[in-house]
Amino acid sequence: QVHLVESGGGSVQAGGSLRLSCAASGNTFNNYCMGWFRQVAGKEREGVAAIDSAGRTGYADSVKGRFTISQDNAENTLTLQMNSLKPEESGMYYCAAARWGIANLCRIARNVDAWGQGTLVTVSS
């Protein structure tokens, strides 16, 4: 059973940065493709970024150049660095695991096998 716990959410002003973390159960990164999703007002849950077991990454067009996903296999930690945040990006952010996927496919919600509980991000104007 994969166990995922997010942290690092909070409140920032527009243009600010946040760094989200996801603590995963042992060896998750060797067996799963990892992703970050977000749920913002009025929209479906969106795959923001993903990284597969080969280290390949994929991003939603709206965050390219501003967000960076990374993983530390030794520490079992997944990270999302978010820069130049916009108010419309406020919402819940979720860590997710999809078995045997490649980066772009891991940004599709129906492919997810395990979800974290979410962490709240608020970007003020």
C-alpha atoms as a printed R data frame, in Angstrom:
    type eleno elety resid chain resno       x      y       z
1   ATOM     1    CA   GLN     A     1   0.000  0.000   0.000
2   ATOM     2    CA   VAL     A     2   1.426  3.359  -1.098
3   ATOM     3    CA   HIS     A     3   1.243  6.090   1.532
4   ATOM     4    CA   LEU     A     4   1.687  9.738   0.498
5   ATOM     5    CA   VAL     A     5   1.714 12.809   2.760
6   ATOM     6    CA   GLU     A     6   1.976 16.361   1.382
7   ATOM     7    CA   SER     A     7   3.266 19.456   3.142
8   ATOM     8    CA   GLY     A     8   4.438 22.968   2.316
9   ATOM     9    CA   GLY     A     9   1.190 24.658   1.356
10  ATOM    10    CA   GLY     A    10   0.365 28.121   2.619
11  ATOM    11    CA   SER     A    11  -0.460 31.685   1.637
12  ATOM    12    CA   VAL     A    12   1.662 33.858  -0.656
13  ATOM    13    CA   GLN     A    13   1.184 37.042  -2.636
14  ATOM    14    CA   ALA     A    14   0.970 36.965  -6.422
15  ATOM    15    CA   GLY     A    15   4.425 36.484  -7.891
16  ATOM    16    CA   GLY     A    16   5.664 34.630  -4.840
17  ATOM    17    CA   SER     A    17   6.962 31.089  -4.475
18  ATOM    18    CA   LEU     A    18   6.152 27.930  -2.545
19  ATOM    19    CA   ARG     A    19   7.894 24.584  -2.272
20  ATOM    20    CA   LEU     A    20   5.635 21.568  -1.775
21  ATOM    21    CA   SER     A    21   6.887 18.239  -0.468
22  ATOM    22    CA   CYS     A    22   5.462 14.721  -0.535
23  ATOM    23    CA   ALA     A    23   6.763 12.017   1.782
24  ATOM    24    CA   ALA     A    24   6.285  8.572   0.216
25  ATOM    25    CA   SER     A    25   6.482  5.067   1.606
26  ATOM    26    CA   GLY     A    26   9.674  3.128   0.901
27  ATOM    27    CA   ASN     A    27  10.674  2.362  -2.710
28  ATOM    28    CA   THR     A    28   7.593  4.066  -4.154
29  ATOM    29    CA   PHE     A    29   9.679  5.958  -6.717
30  ATOM    30    CA   ASN     A    30  11.131  2.701  -8.108
31  ATOM    31    CA   ASN     A    31   7.687  1.257  -8.831
32  ATOM    32    CA   TYR     A    32   5.506  4.286  -9.600
33  ATOM    33    CA   CYS     A    33   5.381  7.384 -11.731
34  ATOM    34    CA   MET     A    34   4.846 10.374  -9.421
35  ATOM    35    CA   GLY     A    35   2.795 13.471 -10.077
36  ATOM    36    CA   TRP     A    36   1.377 16.655  -8.627
37  ATOM    37    CA   PHE     A    37  -2.260 17.557  -9.291
38  ATOM    38    CA   ARG     A    38  -4.290 20.590  -8.320
39  ATOM    39    CA   GLN     A    39  -7.980 21.344  -7.850
40  ATOM    40    CA   VAL     A    40  -8.836 25.011  -8.389
41  ATOM    41    CA   ALA     A    41 -12.256 26.678  -8.296
42  ATOM    42    CA   GLY     A    42 -14.415 25.872 -11.296
43  ATOM    43    CA   LYS     A    43 -12.019 23.385 -12.893
44  ATOM    44    CA   GLU     A    44 -11.427 19.641 -12.993
45  ATOM    45    CA   ARG     A    45  -8.489 18.162 -11.142
46  ATOM    46    CA   GLU     A    46  -5.456 18.949 -13.297
47  ATOM    47    CA   GLY     A    47  -2.135 17.174 -13.617
48  ATOM    48    CA   VAL     A    48   0.438 19.918 -13.073
49  ATOM    49    CA   ALA     A    49   3.700 17.978 -13.250
50  ATOM    50    CA   ALA     A    50   4.986 14.401 -13.222
51  ATOM    51    CA   ILE     A    51   8.224 12.447 -13.074
52  ATOM    52    CA   ASP     A    52   8.564  8.766 -13.957
53  ATOM    53    CA   SER     A    53  10.943  6.096 -12.686
54  ATOM    54    CA   ALA     A    54  13.420  6.913 -15.487
55  ATOM    55    CA   GLY     A    55  13.559 10.562 -14.424
56  ATOM    56    CA   ARG     A    56  11.590 11.923 -17.366
57  ATOM    57    CA   THR     A    57   9.410 14.916 -16.525
58  ATOM    58    CA   GLY     A    58   6.253 16.416 -17.950
59  ATOM    59    CA   TYR     A    59   4.413 19.658 -17.205
60  ATOM    60    CA   ALA     A    60   1.131 21.318 -17.988
61  ATOM    61    CA   ASP     A    61   1.662 24.113 -20.502
62  ATOM    62    CA   SER     A    62   0.414 26.689 -18.010
63  ATOM    63    CA   VAL     A    63   3.268 26.032 -15.558
64  ATOM    64    CA   LYS     A    64   6.219 25.389 -17.870
65  ATOM    65    CA   GLY     A    65   9.171 27.555 -16.930
66  ATOM    66    CA   ARG     A    66   7.736 28.322 -13.483
67  ATOM    67    CA   PHE     A    67   7.294 24.940 -11.753
68  ATOM    68    CA   THR     A    68   9.892 22.209 -11.262
69  ATOM    69    CA   ILE     A    69   9.239 18.636 -10.103
70  ATOM    70    CA   SER     A    70  11.982 16.519  -8.575
71  ATOM    71    CA   GLN     A    71  12.410 13.424  -6.432
72  ATOM    72    CA   ASP     A    72  14.993 12.227  -3.946
73  ATOM    73    CA   ASN     A    73  15.010  8.428  -4.009
74  ATOM    74    CA   ALA     A    74  17.214  8.117  -0.931
75  ATOM    75    CA   GLU     A    75  14.872 10.265   1.173
76  ATOM    76    CA   ASN     A    76  11.630  9.089  -0.479
77  ATOM    77    CA   THR     A    77  10.601 12.705  -1.014
78  ATOM    78    CA   LEU     A    78   8.867 14.309  -3.990
79  ATOM    79    CA   THR     A    79   9.105 18.088  -4.412
80  ATOM    80    CA   LEU     A    80   7.283 20.721  -6.449
81  ATOM    81    CA   GLN     A    81   8.974 24.125  -6.607
82  ATOM    82    CA   MET     A    82   6.418 26.742  -7.681
83  ATOM    83    CA   ASN     A    83   7.581 30.212  -8.749
84  ATOM    84    CA   SER     A    84   5.737 33.311  -9.983
85  ATOM    85    CA   LEU     A    85   2.442 32.067  -8.574
86  ATOM    86    CA   LYS     A    86  -0.835 33.518  -9.838
87  ATOM    87    CA   PRO     A    87  -4.101 34.037  -7.892
88  ATOM    88    CA   GLU     A    88  -5.996 31.660 -10.197
89  ATOM    89    CA   GLU     A    89  -3.638 28.878  -9.117
90  ATOM    90    CA   SER     A    90  -5.056 28.875  -5.580
91  ATOM    91    CA   GLY     A    91  -6.479 25.529  -4.522
92  ATOM    92    CA   MET     A    92  -5.678 22.092  -3.199
93  ATOM    93    CA   TYR     A    93  -2.510 20.404  -4.425
94  ATOM    94    CA   TYR     A    94  -2.197 16.614  -4.318
95  ATOM    95    CA   CYS     A    95   0.695 14.206  -4.557
96  ATOM    96    CA   ALA     A    96  -0.129 11.096  -6.614
97  ATOM    97    CA   ALA     A    97   1.361  7.774  -7.735
98  ATOM    98    CA   ALA     A    98   0.607  5.873 -10.964
99  ATOM    99    CA   ARG     A    99   2.040  2.401 -11.518
100 ATOM   100    CA   TRP     A   100   4.352  1.768 -14.509
101 ATOM   101    CA   GLY     A   101   3.627  5.025 -16.301
102 ATOM   102    CA   ILE     A   102   5.598  7.560 -18.303
103 ATOM   103    CA   ALA     A   103   5.649 11.229 -17.375
104 ATOM   104    CA   ASN     A   104   2.853 12.615 -19.543
105 ATOM   105    CA   LEU     A   105   0.487  9.737 -18.751
106 ATOM   106    CA   CYS     A   106   1.042 10.315 -15.038
107 ATOM   107    CA   ARG     A   107  -0.656 13.708 -15.347
108 ATOM   108    CA   ILE     A   108  -3.968 11.994 -16.201
109 ATOM   109    CA   ALA     A   109  -6.124 11.564 -13.105
110 ATOM   110    CA   ARG     A   110  -7.696  8.246 -14.190
111 ATOM   111    CA   ASN     A   111  -4.229  6.654 -14.244
112 ATOM   112    CA   VAL     A   112  -3.553  7.451 -10.578
113 ATOM   113    CA   ASP     A   113  -3.439  4.524  -8.149
114 ATOM   114    CA   ALA     A   114  -2.829  6.430  -4.895
115 ATOM   115    CA   TRP     A   115  -3.457  9.977  -3.676
116 ATOM   116    CA   GLY     A   116  -2.150 12.053  -0.815
117 ATOM   117    CA   GLN     A   117  -4.515 14.030   1.404
118 ATOM   118    CA   GLY     A   118  -3.711 17.371  -0.231
119 ATOM   119    CA   THR     A   119  -2.191 20.654   0.901
120 ATOM   120    CA   LEU     A   120  -3.843 24.065   0.497
121 ATOM   121    CA   VAL     A   121  -2.215 26.813  -1.568
122 ATOM   122    CA   THR     A   122  -3.606 30.352  -1.463
123 ATOM   123    CA   VAL     A   123  -2.244 33.076  -3.760
124 ATOM   124    CA   SER     A   124  -3.518 36.564  -2.964
125 ATOM   125    CA   SER     A   125  -3.646 39.557  -5.296
